[in-house]
mmCIF file with all atom_site columns, C-alpha atoms in Angstrom:
data_model
loop_
_atom_site.group_PDB
_atom_site.id
_atom_site.type_symbol
_atom_site.label_atom_id
_atom_site.label_alt_id
_atom_site.label_comp_id
_atom_site.label_asym_id
_atom_site.label_entity_id
_atom_site.label_seq_id
_atom_site.pdbx_PDB_ins_code
_atom_site.Cartn_x
_atom_site.Cartn_y
_atom_site.Cartn_z
_atom_site.occupancy
_atom_site.B_iso_or_equiv
_atom_site.pdbx_formal_charge
_atom_site.auth_seq_id
_atom_site.auth_comp_id
_atom_site.auth_asym_id
_atom_site.auth_atom_id
_atom_site.pdbx_PDB_model_num
ATOM 1   C CA . UNK G 1 1   ? -119.340 91.203  7.654   1.00 41.00 ? 1   UNK G CA 1
ATOM 2   C CA . UNK G 1 2   ? -115.712 92.015  8.320   1.00 41.00 ? 2   UNK G CA 1
ATOM 3   C CA . UNK G 1 3   ? -114.954 93.464  11.670  1.00 41.00 ? 3   UNK G CA 1
ATOM 4   C CA . UNK G 1 4   ? -111.767 95.245  10.598  1.00 43.00 ? 4   UNK G CA 1
ATOM 5   C CA . UNK G 1 5   ? -112.056 96.064  6.896   1.00 41.00 ? 5   UNK G CA 1
ATOM 6   C CA . UNK G 1 6   ? -108.821 98.045  6.921   1.00 47.00 ? 6   UNK G CA 1
ATOM 7   C CA . UNK G 1 7   ? -106.888 95.009  8.119   1.00 50.00 ? 7   UNK G CA 1
ATOM 8   C CA . UNK G 1 8   ? -108.587 92.787  5.565   1.00 48.00 ? 8   UNK G CA 1
ATOM 9   C CA . UNK G 1 9   ? -107.850 95.253  2.736   1.00 46.00 ? 9   UNK G CA 1
ATOM 10  C CA . UNK G 1 10  ? -104.221 95.663  3.804   1.00 50.00 ? 10  UNK G CA 1
ATOM 11  C CA . UNK G 1 11  ? -103.651 91.953  4.214   1.00 53.00 ? 11  UNK G CA 1
ATOM 12  C CA . UNK G 1 12  ? -105.732 90.413  1.357   1.00 50.00 ? 12  UNK G CA 1
ATOM 13  C CA . UNK G 1 13  ? -105.683 93.438  -0.943  1.00 44.00 ? 13  UNK G CA 1
ATOM 14  C CA . UNK G 1 14  ? -108.751 95.453  -1.974  1.00 38.00 ? 14  UNK G CA 1
ATOM 15  C CA . UNK G 1 15  ? -110.017 94.021  -5.264  1.00 37.00 ? 15  UNK G CA 1
ATOM 16  C CA . UNK G 1 16  ? -111.969 95.713  -7.846  1.00 35.00 ? 16  UNK G CA 1
ATOM 17  C CA . UNK G 1 17  ? -114.246 94.149  -10.380 1.00 39.00 ? 17  UNK G CA 1
ATOM 18  C CA . UNK G 1 18  ? -115.815 90.783  -9.896  1.00 42.00 ? 18  UNK G CA 1
ATOM 19  C CA . UNK G 1 19  ? -114.886 88.761  -6.761  1.00 43.00 ? 19  UNK G CA 1
ATOM 20  C CA . UNK G 1 20  ? -112.034 91.045  -5.867  1.00 44.00 ? 20  UNK G CA 1
ATOM 21  C CA . UNK G 1 21  ? -109.808 89.633  -8.589  1.00 44.00 ? 21  UNK G CA 1
ATOM 22  C CA . UNK G 1 22  ? -107.819 92.799  -9.315  1.00 43.00 ? 22  UNK G CA 1
ATOM 23  C CA . UNK G 1 23  ? -104.841 93.821  -7.180  1.00 42.00 ? 23  UNK G CA 1
ATOM 24  C CA . UNK G 1 24  ? -104.497 97.300  -5.902  1.00 43.00 ? 24  UNK G CA 1
ATOM 25  C CA . UNK G 1 25  ? -101.910 99.739  -7.131  1.00 41.00 ? 25  UNK G CA 1
ATOM 26  C CA . UNK G 1 26  ? -99.751  98.776  -4.116  1.00 43.00 ? 26  UNK G CA 1
ATOM 27  C CA . UNK G 1 27  ? -99.440  95.269  -5.486  1.00 50.00 ? 27  UNK G CA 1
ATOM 28  C CA . UNK G 1 28  ? -101.513 93.639  -2.754  1.00 64.00 ? 28  UNK G CA 1
ATOM 29  C CA . UNK G 1 29  ? -102.676 90.076  -3.428  1.00 76.00 ? 29  UNK G CA 1
ATOM 30  C CA . UNK G 1 30  ? -106.282 89.969  -4.715  1.00 90.00 ? 30  UNK G CA 1
ATOM 31  C CA . UNK G 1 31  ? -108.675 88.446  -2.215  1.00 91.00 ? 31  UNK G CA 1
ATOM 32  C CA . UNK G 1 32  ? -109.608 85.451  -4.426  1.00 94.00 ? 32  UNK G CA 1
ATOM 33  C CA . UNK G 1 33  ? -105.884 84.541  -4.825  1.00 94.00 ? 33  UNK G CA 1
ATOM 34  C CA . UNK G 1 34  ? -105.225 84.766  -1.086  1.00 94.00 ? 34  UNK G CA 1
ATOM 35  C CA . UNK G 1 35  ? -108.273 82.536  -0.408  1.00 96.00 ? 35  UNK G CA 1
ATOM 36  C CA . UNK G 1 36  ? -107.209 80.111  -3.086  1.00 97.00 ? 36  UNK G CA 1
ATOM 37  C CA . UNK G 1 37  ? -103.713 79.849  -1.544  1.00 96.00 ? 37  UNK G CA 1
ATOM 38  C CA . UNK G 1 38  ? -105.119 79.285  1.923   1.00 97.00 ? 38  UNK G CA 1
ATOM 39  C CA . UNK G 1 39  ? -107.582 76.618  0.705   1.00 97.00 ? 39  UNK G CA 1
ATOM 40  C CA . UNK G 1 40  ? -104.907 74.888  -1.351  1.00 97.00 ? 40  UNK G CA 1
ATOM 41  C CA . UNK G 1 41  ? -102.637 74.744  1.711   1.00 97.00 ? 41  UNK G CA 1
ATOM 42  C CA . UNK G 1 42  ? -105.431 73.213  3.782   1.00 97.00 ? 42  UNK G CA 1
ATOM 43  C CA . UNK G 1 43  ? -106.034 70.592  1.146   1.00 97.00 ? 43  UNK G CA 1
ATOM 44  C CA . UNK G 1 44  ? -102.329 69.971  0.412   1.00 96.00 ? 44  UNK G CA 1
ATOM 45  C CA . UNK G 1 45  ? -102.836 70.919  -3.221  1.00 95.00 ? 45  UNK G CA 1
ATOM 46  C CA . UNK G 1 46  ? -101.264 73.372  -5.640  1.00 96.00 ? 46  UNK G CA 1
ATOM 47  C CA . UNK G 1 47  ? -103.365 76.572  -5.738  1.00 96.00 ? 47  UNK G CA 1
ATOM 48  C CA . UNK G 1 48  ? -103.238 76.522  -9.588  1.00 95.00 ? 48  UNK G CA 1
ATOM 49  C CA . UNK G 1 49  ? -105.238 73.290  -9.391  1.00 94.00 ? 49  UNK G CA 1
ATOM 50  C CA . UNK G 1 50  ? -108.174 74.901  -7.630  1.00 96.00 ? 50  UNK G CA 1
ATOM 51  C CA . UNK G 1 51  ? -110.681 76.656  -9.911  1.00 96.00 ? 51  UNK G CA 1
ATOM 52  C CA . UNK G 1 52  ? -112.307 79.764  -8.525  1.00 96.00 ? 52  UNK G CA 1
ATOM 53  C CA . UNK G 1 53  ? -115.723 78.859  -9.918  1.00 96.00 ? 53  UNK G CA 1
ATOM 54  C CA . UNK G 1 54  ? -116.238 75.326  -8.723  1.00 96.00 ? 54  UNK G CA 1
ATOM 55  C CA . UNK G 1 55  ? -117.589 73.749  -5.512  1.00 97.00 ? 55  UNK G CA 1
ATOM 56  C CA . UNK G 1 56  ? -114.604 73.202  -3.206  1.00 97.00 ? 56  UNK G CA 1
ATOM 57  C CA . UNK G 1 57  ? -116.265 70.096  -1.771  1.00 97.00 ? 57  UNK G CA 1
ATOM 58  C CA . UNK G 1 58  ? -115.646 68.465  -5.141  1.00 96.00 ? 58  UNK G CA 1
ATOM 59  C CA . UNK G 1 59  ? -111.907 69.082  -4.490  1.00 96.00 ? 59  UNK G CA 1
ATOM 60  C CA . UNK G 1 60  ? -111.864 67.624  -1.005  1.00 96.00 ? 60  UNK G CA 1
ATOM 61  C CA . UNK G 1 61  ? -112.830 70.537  1.250   1.00 97.00 ? 61  UNK G CA 1
ATOM 62  C CA . UNK G 1 62  ? -114.780 69.160  4.155   1.00 98.00 ? 62  UNK G CA 1
ATOM 63  C CA . UNK G 1 63  ? -116.471 70.825  7.127   1.00 97.00 ? 63  UNK G CA 1
ATOM 64  C CA . UNK G 1 64  ? -113.491 70.338  9.414   1.00 97.00 ? 64  UNK G CA 1
ATOM 65  C CA . UNK G 1 65  ? -111.101 71.981  6.983   1.00 98.00 ? 65  UNK G CA 1
ATOM 66  C CA . UNK G 1 66  ? -113.636 74.761  6.386   1.00 98.00 ? 66  UNK G CA 1
ATOM 67  C CA . UNK G 1 67  ? -113.954 75.429  10.118  1.00 98.00 ? 67  UNK G CA 1
ATOM 68  C CA . UNK G 1 68  ? -110.129 75.567  10.349  1.00 97.00 ? 68  UNK G CA 1
ATOM 69  C CA . UNK G 1 69  ? -109.929 78.028  7.472   1.00 97.00 ? 69  UNK G CA 1
ATOM 70  C CA . UNK G 1 70  ? -112.699 80.181  8.976   1.00 97.00 ? 70  UNK G CA 1
ATOM 71  C CA . UNK G 1 71  ? -110.903 80.295  12.348  1.00 97.00 ? 71  UNK G CA 1
ATOM 72  C CA . UNK G 1 72  ? -107.646 81.179  10.652  1.00 95.00 ? 72  UNK G CA 1
ATOM 73  C CA . UNK G 1 73  ? -109.323 83.988  8.694   1.00 94.00 ? 73  UNK G CA 1
ATOM 74  C CA . UNK G 1 74  ? -110.990 85.320  11.819  1.00 94.00 ? 74  UNK G CA 1
ATOM 75  C CA . UNK G 1 75  ? -107.633 85.446  13.613  1.00 94.00 ? 75  UNK G CA 1
ATOM 76  C CA . UNK G 1 76  ? -105.472 86.699  10.773  1.00 91.00 ? 76  UNK G CA 1
ATOM 77  C CA . UNK G 1 77  ? -107.874 88.974  8.910   1.00 87.00 ? 77  UNK G CA 1
ATOM 78  C CA . UNK G 1 78  ? -110.579 89.846  11.348  1.00 90.00 ? 78  UNK G CA 1
ATOM 79  C CA . UNK G 1 79  ? -113.241 88.104  9.233   1.00 90.00 ? 79  UNK G CA 1
ATOM 80  C CA . UNK G 1 80  ? -116.643 88.049  10.837  1.00 90.00 ? 80  UNK G CA 1
ATOM 81  C CA . UNK G 1 81  ? -118.551 85.382  8.946   1.00 93.00 ? 81  UNK G CA 1
ATOM 82  C CA . UNK G 1 82  ? -120.339 82.341  10.252  1.00 95.00 ? 82  UNK G CA 1
ATOM 83  C CA . UNK G 1 83  ? -119.706 78.763  9.103   1.00 97.00 ? 83  UNK G CA 1
ATOM 84  C CA . UNK G 1 84  ? -123.019 78.636  7.110   1.00 97.00 ? 84  UNK G CA 1
ATOM 85  C CA . UNK G 1 85  ? -122.004 81.836  5.201   1.00 95.00 ? 85  UNK G CA 1
ATOM 86  C CA . UNK G 1 86  ? -119.143 79.838  3.619   1.00 97.00 ? 86  UNK G CA 1
ATOM 87  C CA . UNK G 1 87  ? -120.641 76.342  3.693   1.00 97.00 ? 87  UNK G CA 1
ATOM 88  C CA . UNK G 1 88  ? -123.750 77.403  1.741   1.00 96.00 ? 88  UNK G CA 1
ATOM 89  C CA . UNK G 1 89  ? -121.775 78.038  -1.387  1.00 96.00 ? 89  UNK G CA 1
ATOM 90  C CA . UNK G 1 90  ? -118.191 76.737  -1.083  1.00 97.00 ? 90  UNK G CA 1
ATOM 91  C CA . UNK G 1 91  ? -116.850 78.468  -4.182  1.00 97.00 ? 91  UNK G CA 1
ATOM 92  C CA . UNK G 1 92  ? -113.852 80.818  -4.071  1.00 97.00 ? 92  UNK G CA 1
ATOM 93  C CA . UNK G 1 93  ? -115.438 83.506  -6.240  1.00 96.00 ? 93  UNK G CA 1
ATOM 94  C CA . UNK G 1 94  ? -118.444 83.639  -3.900  1.00 96.00 ? 94  UNK G CA 1
ATOM 95  C CA . UNK G 1 95  ? -116.280 83.822  -0.825  1.00 95.00 ? 95  UNK G CA 1
ATOM 96  C CA . UNK G 1 96  ? -114.293 86.655  -2.313  1.00 94.00 ? 96  UNK G CA 1
ATOM 97  C CA . UNK G 1 97  ? -117.550 88.517  -2.866  1.00 92.00 ? 97  UNK G CA 1
ATOM 98  C CA . UNK G 1 98  ? -118.527 88.000  0.756   1.00 91.00 ? 98  UNK G CA 1
ATOM 99  C CA . UNK G 1 99  ? -115.127 89.212  1.988   1.00 86.00 ? 99  UNK G CA 1
ATOM 100 C CA . UNK G 1 100 ? -114.620 92.071  -0.438  1.00 81.00 ? 100 UNK G CA 1
ATOM 101 C CA . UNK G 1 101 ? -114.649 95.450  1.253   1.00 74.00 ? 101 UNK G CA 1
ATOM 102 C CA . UNK G 1 102 ? -117.644 97.522  0.461   1.00 68.00 ? 102 UNK G CA 1
ATOM 103 C CA . UNK G 1 103 ? -117.067 100.955 -0.931  1.00 60.00 ? 103 UNK G CA 1
#
């Protein structure tokens, strides 16, 4: 699902445990935290106000913003996901699972 796993791990931080929530020993940002920050920026919200286990549509994420985020993640992180992959379940924890590097 990720074209360049090494870049994603280096940039987002390889998480361990559920939804990539644990930072690596190098102090990299956990995937779910990076996603939360990016979504919060797109929504003009504080990242602390976005729960990781709730539908982001309920917090104002629409299809246009989701496409913008997806294009950003494709460019910056080499993410190889399609719009339906993210739109089907717009929940940060689920997205972190989809993006977490596989061991």
